[in-house]
CSV table of C-alpha atoms and ligand atoms in Angstrom, one decimal:
chain,number,residue,atom,x,y,z
A,14,UNK,CA,86.5,75.0,77.7
A,15,UNK,CA,86.7,76.9,81.1
A,16,UNK,CA,82.9,78.2,82.1
A,17,UNK,CA,82.9,81.1,84.3
A,18,UNK,CA,80.9,82.0,87.2
A,19,UNK,CA,78.3,84.2,87.2
A,20,UNK,CA,80.3,86.0,90.2
A,21,UNK,CA,83.6,85.6,88.5
A,22,UNK,CA,82.3,87.6,85.1
A,23,UNK,CA,80.9,90.2,87.4
A,24,UNK,CA,84.5,90.3,89.4
A,25,UNK,CA,86.1,90.5,85.7
A,26,UNK,CA,83.1,93.4,84.8
A,27,UNK,CA,84.6,95.8,88.1
A,28,UNK,CA,87.0,95.3,87.7
A,29,UNK,CA,87.7,96.7,84.2
A,30,UNK,CA,85.6,99.3,84.7
A,31,UNK,CA,87.2,100.5,87.8
A,32,UNK,CA,91.0,100.3,85.3
A,33,UNK,CA,88.6,101.9,82.9
A,34,UNK,CA,88.0,105.7,85.3
A,35,UNK,CA,91.2,104.5,87.4
A,36,UNK,CA,92.4,105.6,83.8
A,37,UNK,CA,89.7,108.4,83.1
A,38,UNK,CA,90.7,110.3,86.5
A,39,UNK,CA,95.2,109.7,85.6
A,40,UNK,CA,96.9,111.4,86.9
A,41,UNK,CA,96.0,111.6,90.5
A,42,UNK,CA,99.6,112.1,91.6
A,43,UNK,CA,103.5,112.4,90.4
A,44,UNK,CA,104.8,110.4,88.0
A,45,UNK,CA,108.6,110.1,87.8
A,46,UNK,CA,110.8,109.1,84.5
A,47,UNK,CA,113.8,107.3,85.0
A,48,UNK,CA,117.0,108.4,83.1
A,49,UNK,CA,118.5,105.6,82.7
A,50,UNK,CA,122.4,108.2,83.2
A,51,UNK,CA,123.4,110.2,85.2
A,52,UNK,CA,122.5,113.7,85.7
A,53,UNK,CA,123.4,116.7,82.8
A,54,UNK,CA,124.7,113.8,79.9
A,55,UNK,CA,122.1,114.7,76.7
A,56,UNK,CA,119.1,112.4,78.2
A,57,UNK,CA,118.7,114.3,81.3
A,58,UNK,CA,118.4,117.1,78.9
A,59,UNK,CA,115.9,116.1,76.8
A,60,UNK,CA,114.1,113.7,79.0
A,61,UNK,CA,113.7,118.3,81.6
A,62,UNK,CA,113.0,119.4,78.4
A,63,UNK,CA,109.9,117.0,77.8
A,64,UNK,CA,109.3,116.1,81.1
A,65,UNK,CA,108.1,119.9,82.0
A,66,UNK,CA,105.9,120.6,78.8
A,67,UNK,CA,104.5,117.8,79.6
A,68,UNK,CA,104.1,118.3,83.1
A,69,UNK,CA,102.1,121.2,82.2
A,70,UNK,CA,99.6,119.4,80.4
A,71,UNK,CA,99.1,116.6,82.4
A,72,UNK,CA,99.0,119.1,85.4
A,73,UNK,CA,100.8,116.2,87.0
A,74,UNK,CA,104.2,117.7,88.3
A,75,UNK,CA,106.8,114.2,85.7
A,76,UNK,CA,109.7,114.3,88.1
A,77,UNK,CA,113.1,113.0,86.7
A,78,UNK,CA,115.0,110.2,88.1
A,79,UNK,CA,118.5,109.1,87.4
A,80,UNK,CA,119.1,105.8,87.4
A,81,UNK,CA,122.6,105.4,85.7
A,82,UNK,CA,125.0,102.5,85.1
A,83,UNK,CA,125.7,99.6,82.5
A,84,UNK,CA,125.8,101.5,79.9
A,85,UNK,CA,121.8,102.4,80.9
A,86,UNK,CA,120.2,99.2,81.6
A,87,UNK,CA,120.0,99.3,85.4
A,88,UNK,CA,117.5,101.4,84.9
A,89,UNK,CA,115.7,100.2,82.4
A,90,UNK,CA,115.3,96.8,84.4
A,91,UNK,CA,114.2,99.1,87.3
A,92,UNK,CA,111.5,100.3,85.3
A,93,UNK,CA,110.6,96.7,83.3
A,94,UNK,CA,109.9,95.7,87.6
A,95,UNK,CA,107.9,98.9,88.3
A,96,UNK,CA,103.7,98.9,89.0
A,97,UNK,CA,102.4,99.1,85.5
A,98,UNK,CA,100.1,102.7,86.6
A,99,UNK,CA,101.4,104.4,84.9
A,100,UNK,CA,103.5,106.5,87.8
A,101,UNK,CA,106.4,105.0,86.2
A,102,UNK,CA,108.1,105.6,83.4
A,103,UNK,CA,111.4,105.4,81.2
A,104,UNK,CA,112.6,107.5,78.5
A,105,UNK,CA,115.6,106.2,77.2
A,106,UNK,CA,117.9,106.4,73.6
A,107,UNK,CA,119.0,103.2,70.9
A,108,UNK,CA,120.9,101.8,73.7
A,109,UNK,CA,116.6,100.2,74.5
A,110,UNK,CA,117.8,98.5,70.5
A,111,UNK,CA,121.8,97.1,70.7
A,112,UNK,CA,121.5,95.9,75.1
A,113,UNK,CA,119.3,93.6,73.2
A,114,UNK,CA,121.9,91.8,71.9
A,115,UNK,CA,125.3,92.7,74.2
A,116,UNK,CA,124.2,92.4,76.3
A,117,UNK,CA,124.5,88.1,77.7
A,118,UNK,CA,121.4,88.1,80.0
A,119,UNK,CA,119.1,91.0,80.0
A,120,UNK,CA,117.0,91.0,83.2
A,121,UNK,CA,113.7,92.2,80.6
A,122,UNK,CA,113.6,91.6,77.2
A,123,UNK,CA,112.9,95.5,74.5
A,124,UNK,CA,111.0,93.1,72.8
A,125,UNK,CA,107.7,92.8,75.4
A,126,UNK,CA,108.9,94.7,79.0
A,127,UNK,CA,107.6,97.8,78.0
A,128,UNK,CA,104.4,99.9,76.9
A,129,UNK,CA,106.1,101.8,74.1
A,130,UNK,CA,104.5,105.9,74.2
A,131,UNK,CA,106.8,107.2,71.8
A,132,UNK,CA,109.8,108.3,69.4
A,133,UNK,CA,111.0,111.6,71.8
A,134,UNK,CA,113.9,112.5,69.1
A,135,UNK,CA,116.6,112.1,67.0
A,136,UNK,CA,120.2,113.5,68.4
A,137,UNK,CA,123.3,112.8,65.9
A,138,UNK,CA,126.7,112.1,67.4
A,139,UNK,CA,129.6,114.3,66.6
A,140,UNK,CA,133.6,112.9,68.5
A,141,UNK,CA,135.5,114.9,70.3
A,142,UNK,CA,138.0,115.5,72.1
A,143,UNK,CA,139.8,117.5,75.5
A,144,UNK,CA,141.3,120.5,74.5
A,145,UNK,CA,144.7,120.5,73.7
A,146,UNK,CA,144.5,116.9,72.0
A,147,UNK,CA,146.9,117.5,69.7
A,148,UNK,CA,144.9,116.4,66.7
A,149,UNK,CA,143.1,119.6,64.7
A,150,UNK,CA,141.6,117.2,62.5
A,151,UNK,CA,140.0,113.9,61.4
A,152,UNK,CA,143.0,112.1,59.6
A,153,UNK,CA,145.5,113.8,63.1
A,154,UNK,CA,143.2,112.3,64.9
A,155,UNK,CA,143.4,108.3,63.7
A,156,UNK,CA,147.0,109.1,62.9
A,157,UNK,CA,147.4,109.2,66.8
A,158,UNK,CA,144.8,106.9,67.9
A,159,UNK,CA,146.8,104.5,64.8
A,160,UNK,CA,150.5,105.2,66.6
A,161,UNK,CA,148.9,105.9,70.4
A,162,UNK,CA,146.7,102.8,70.6
A,163,UNK,CA,145.2,101.5,74.4
A,164,UNK,CA,147.4,104.9,75.7
A,165,UNK,CA,144.6,106.6,74.0
A,166,UNK,CA,141.6,107.4,77.2
A,167,UNK,CA,138.1,106.9,75.4
A,168,UNK,CA,135.4,107.6,78.1
A,169,UNK,CA,131.2,106.4,77.5
A,170,UNK,CA,128.8,105.3,79.2
A,171,UNK,CA,128.5,101.8,79.5
A,172,UNK,CA,128.4,98.9,77.4
A,173,UNK,CA,124.5,99.6,75.8
A,174,UNK,CA,125.4,103.6,76.0
A,175,UNK,CA,125.1,105.7,72.7
A,176,UNK,CA,128.4,106.9,73.1
A,177,UNK,CA,130.1,102.7,73.1
A,178,UNK,CA,127.8,103.0,70.1
A,179,UNK,CA,130.1,105.4,69.0
A,180,UNK,CA,133.4,104.3,69.8
A,181,UNK,CA,132.7,100.6,68.6
A,182,UNK,CA,132.4,101.8,65.4
A,183,UNK,CA,134.6,104.3,65.1
A,184,UNK,CA,137.5,101.4,66.7
A,185,UNK,CA,136.4,98.5,64.1
A,186,UNK,CA,136.6,101.2,61.5
A,187,UNK,CA,140.1,102.7,62.1
A,188,UNK,CA,140.7,98.6,63.0
A,189,UNK,CA,142.6,100.4,66.1
A,190,UNK,CA,141.3,99.6,69.9
A,191,UNK,CA,141.5,102.7,72.6
A,192,UNK,CA,141.4,102.2,76.6
A,193,UNK,CA,137.5,102.8,77.3
A,194,UNK,CA,137.1,104.3,80.3
A,195,UNK,CA,133.4,103.9,81.0
A,196,UNK,CA,131.4,106.3,83.5
A,197,UNK,CA,127.6,106.5,84.8
A,198,UNK,CA,125.9,108.7,81.8
A,199,UNK,CA,127.7,111.0,79.4
A,200,UNK,CA,127.5,114.6,81.8
A,201,UNK,CA,129.4,113.2,84.1
A,202,UNK,CA,132.0,111.6,80.9
A,203,UNK,CA,132.0,115.7,80.4
A,204,UNK,CA,133.3,117.5,83.6
A,205,UNK,CA,136.3,115.4,83.3
A,206,UNK,CA,136.8,115.5,79.3
A,207,UNK,CA,136.2,119.5,80.5
A,208,UNK,CA,139.0,118.7,83.4
A,209,UNK,CA,140.9,116.6,81.0
A,210,UNK,CA,140.9,113.7,82.7
A,211,UNK,CA,140.4,111.1,79.6
A,212,UNK,CA,141.4,112.0,76.0
A,213,UNK,CA,137.7,111.6,73.5
A,214,UNK,CA,133.9,111.0,73.5
A,215,UNK,CA,131.5,111.2,71.1
A,216,UNK,CA,127.8,111.9,72.1
A,217,UNK,CA,124.9,113.5,71.1
A,218,UNK,CA,125.4,117.2,70.1
A,219,UNK,CA,122.5,117.8,73.3
A,220,UNK,CA,125.9,117.6,75.1
A,221,UNK,CA,128.4,118.4,73.1
A,222,UNK,CA,126.9,121.8,71.5
A,223,UNK,CA,128.3,124.7,74.1
A,224,UNK,CA,131.2,122.9,74.3
A,225,UNK,CA,131.7,123.4,71.6
A,226,UNK,CA,131.0,127.0,70.5
A,227,UNK,CA,132.5,127.9,73.7
A,228,UNK,CA,136.1,126.0,72.4
A,229,UNK,CA,135.6,124.5,75.1
A,230,UNK,CA,137.5,120.6,73.8
A,231,UNK,CA,137.5,119.9,69.5
A,232,UNK,CA,135.0,118.2,67.8
A,233,UNK,CA,136.3,116.3,64.6
A,234,UNK,CA,133.5,115.5,63.2
A,235,UNK,CA,129.7,114.8,63.0
A,236,UNK,CA,128.2,110.5,62.4
A,237,UNK,CA,125.2,112.1,60.0
A,238,UNK,CA,125.7,112.4,56.0
A,239,UNK,CA,124.5,116.1,56.8
A,240,UNK,CA,127.1,118.7,58.4
A,241,UNK,CA,124.8,120.3,61.2
A,242,UNK,CA,122.6,123.8,60.9
A,243,UNK,CA,123.7,124.6,64.4
A,244,UNK,CA,127.3,123.8,64.0
A,245,UNK,CA,127.8,124.3,60.4
A,246,UNK,CA,131.9,124.6,60.5
A,247,UNK,CA,132.3,121.0,62.0
A,248,UNK,CA,132.4,118.2,58.6
A,249,UNK,CA,131.2,114.5,58.7
A,250,UNK,CA,132.8,112.2,59.2
A,251,UNK,CA,132.5,111.2,55.6
A,252,UNK,CA,134.2,113.9,55.5
A,253,UNK,CA,136.9,113.6,56.9
A,254,UNK,CA,137.2,109.7,55.8
A,255,UNK,CA,135.8,107.4,57.2
A,256,UNK,CA,132.5,106.0,55.0
A,257,UNK,CA,129.1,104.8,56.4
A,258,UNK,CA,129.2,105.6,59.7
A,259,UNK,CA,126.2,107.7,59.4
A,260,UNK,CA,123.8,107.1,62.3
A,261,UNK,CA,121.0,109.4,64.7
A,262,UNK,CA,120.5,108.7,68.8
A,263,UNK,CA,116.6,107.8,69.6
A,264,UNK,CA,115.3,108.3,72.4
A,265,UNK,CA,111.5,107.5,72.9
A,266,UNK,CA,109.0,106.3,76.3
A,267,UNK,CA,107.6,104.2,77.1
A,268,UNK,CA,106.5,102.6,80.1
A,269,UNK,CA,106.0,98.9,81.9
A,270,UNK,CA,104.6,96.7,80.7
A,271,UNK,CA,101.0,96.1,81.1
A,272,UNK,CA,99.5,100.0,81.8
A,273,UNK,CA,96.1,100.3,80.6
A,274,UNK,CA,95.5,100.9,76.8
A,275,UNK,CA,94.1,104.9,77.7
A,276,UNK,CA,96.7,106.0,80.1
A,277,UNK,CA,99.4,104.5,77.4
A,278,UNK,CA,97.4,107.1,74.7
A,279,UNK,CA,96.8,109.8,77.2
A,280,UNK,CA,101.1,110.1,77.4
A,281,UNK,CA,101.1,110.3,74.4
A,282,UNK,CA,99.2,112.8,73.9
A,283,UNK,CA,100.6,115.4,75.9
A,284,UNK,CA,104.3,114.1,74.0
A,285,UNK,CA,102.7,115.1,71.2
A,286,UNK,CA,101.9,118.7,72.7
A,287,UNK,CA,105.1,118.7,74.4
A,288,UNK,CA,107.3,118.4,70.7
A,289,UNK,CA,104.8,121.4,69.0
A,290,UNK,CA,106.0,123.0,71.6
A,291,UNK,CA,107.8,126.5,70.8
A,292,UNK,CA,109.9,126.5,74.0
A,293,UNK,CA,110.9,122.7,73.9
A,294,UNK,CA,111.2,122.8,69.4
A,295,UNK,CA,113.2,126.4,70.0
A,296,UNK,CA,116.0,124.5,72.3
A,297,UNK,CA,116.5,121.3,70.8
A,298,UNK,CA,117.5,123.6,68.0
A,299,UNK,CA,120.4,124.9,69.4
A,300,UNK,CA,121.6,121.8,70.4
A,301,UNK,CA,121.2,120.7,66.8
A,302,UNK,CA,117.9,118.3,67.6
A,303,UNK,CA,115.0,118.3,66.4
A,304,UNK,CA,111.4,116.3,67.7
A,305,UNK,CA,110.0,114.2,65.9
A,306,UNK,CA,106.6,114.5,63.8
A,307,UNK,CA,103.3,113.7,65.8
A,308,UNK,CA,102.8,110.6,63.8
A,309,UNK,CA,106.3,109.4,65.1
A,310,UNK,CA,105.1,110.1,69.3
A,311,UNK,CA,102.7,107.5,69.4
A,312,UNK,CA,103.3,103.9,70.4
A,313,UNK,CA,103.2,101.6,67.0
A,314,UNK,CA,105.5,104.1,66.0
A,315,UNK,CA,108.6,103.6,68.8
A,316,UNK,CA,107.8,99.5,69.2
A,317,UNK,CA,108.2,99.2,65.7
A,318,UNK,CA,111.9,101.4,65.6
A,319,UNK,CA,112.7,99.2,68.7
A,320,UNK,CA,111.7,95.6,67.1
A,321,UNK,CA,113.9,97.4,63.9
A,322,UNK,CA,116.7,99.5,65.8
A,323,UNK,CA,117.3,95.7,67.5
A,324,UNK,CA,118.0,94.2,64.4
A,325,UNK,CA,120.5,96.8,62.3
A,326,UNK,CA,122.0,96.2,65.1
A,327,UNK,CA,122.5,92.8,65.7
A,328,UNK,CA,124.6,92.6,62.3
A,329,UNK,CA,127.1,95.0,63.7
A,330,UNK,CA,127.6,94.0,66.8
A,331,UNK,CA,128.0,90.7,66.3
A,332,UNK,CA,130.9,91.2,64.2
A,333,UNK,CA,132.7,93.4,66.9
A,334,UNK,CA,132.2,91.0,69.1
A,335,UNK,CA,131.5,93.3,71.5
A,336,UNK,CA,129.2,91.6,74.7
A,337,UNK,CA,128.6,92.0,78.1
A,338,UNK,CA,127.4,90.1,81.3
B,27,LIG,N1,123.8,109.6,75.9
B,27,LIG,C1,124.6,109.3,76.7
B,27,LIG,C2,125.2,107.9,76.0
B,27,LIG,O1,124.6,107.3,75.4
B,27,LIG,C3,124.2,108.9,77.8
B,27,LIG,C4,123.7,109.7,78.6
B,27,LIG,O2,122.8,110.1,78.2
B,27,LIG,O3,124.2,110.0,79.5
B,27,LIG,O4,126.7,107.7,75.8
């Protein structure tokens, strides 16, 4: 047994009470929220809406920093290395779980490198194309891709992104590979789709709704069990003949592992307030999504989601055999 000297015990008590005092005062400075994708994309959109509301509750500005690249893993790595003091957070999506299998080497362990704060929202995916792409429904699209194969370009936000996962599942389902064009996020990918530089993209409704409604791009199918309330004319991919491709892109808020529990609890409470904010709820609905229920905006719910989603996607990714270094 190791005995502590009275001085070491006192020092321990002192530093613990210092941490509690710091947590009580938290936050006294602006907070950086890392978005692991480029500005203007769906993760960015969700983060900015939630951050604005949390800033009001916490009395300090939440500043979004876009750290795009490598399918979200660069930004996640940056957050994992940050000081665990509550002043650097990360808002990431399903890529937190899929990258655990997709990457042979990750500079962080998605299961242990973060202190989960809470789930934020779950967003449906929609398969879209440039406006003048020569296919007008999912069946025509599949026939065209099968005929033209890698002449067809598919934009994504890198290995580990939701757009990568969606493209991987789609190509696996139709047993045909296209040429993928990686971006730092689907914000810039959408810009190129609108400009006609790439053919296809599968992205969250939070980044496609406006362009579909405006007739600037074509939509072929929603990867959900039911059509979306905000886009009732777009069929599900199941209606278009592709079964078993229903999945949602969940987003979660994290702090680096080791962040004091009272700080994480404060952040989780502020997240709950943001998710009940009428402005957030209304904008989410316009974009085809909704905040998670309050009991999901908790560290335990997000931790459970990360672990169960790593297990869910592992065999799917292994079957596809797509890995990155
Ligand atoms: N939603 C995008 C994706 O995962 C990334 C982004 O938010 O820009 O493909």
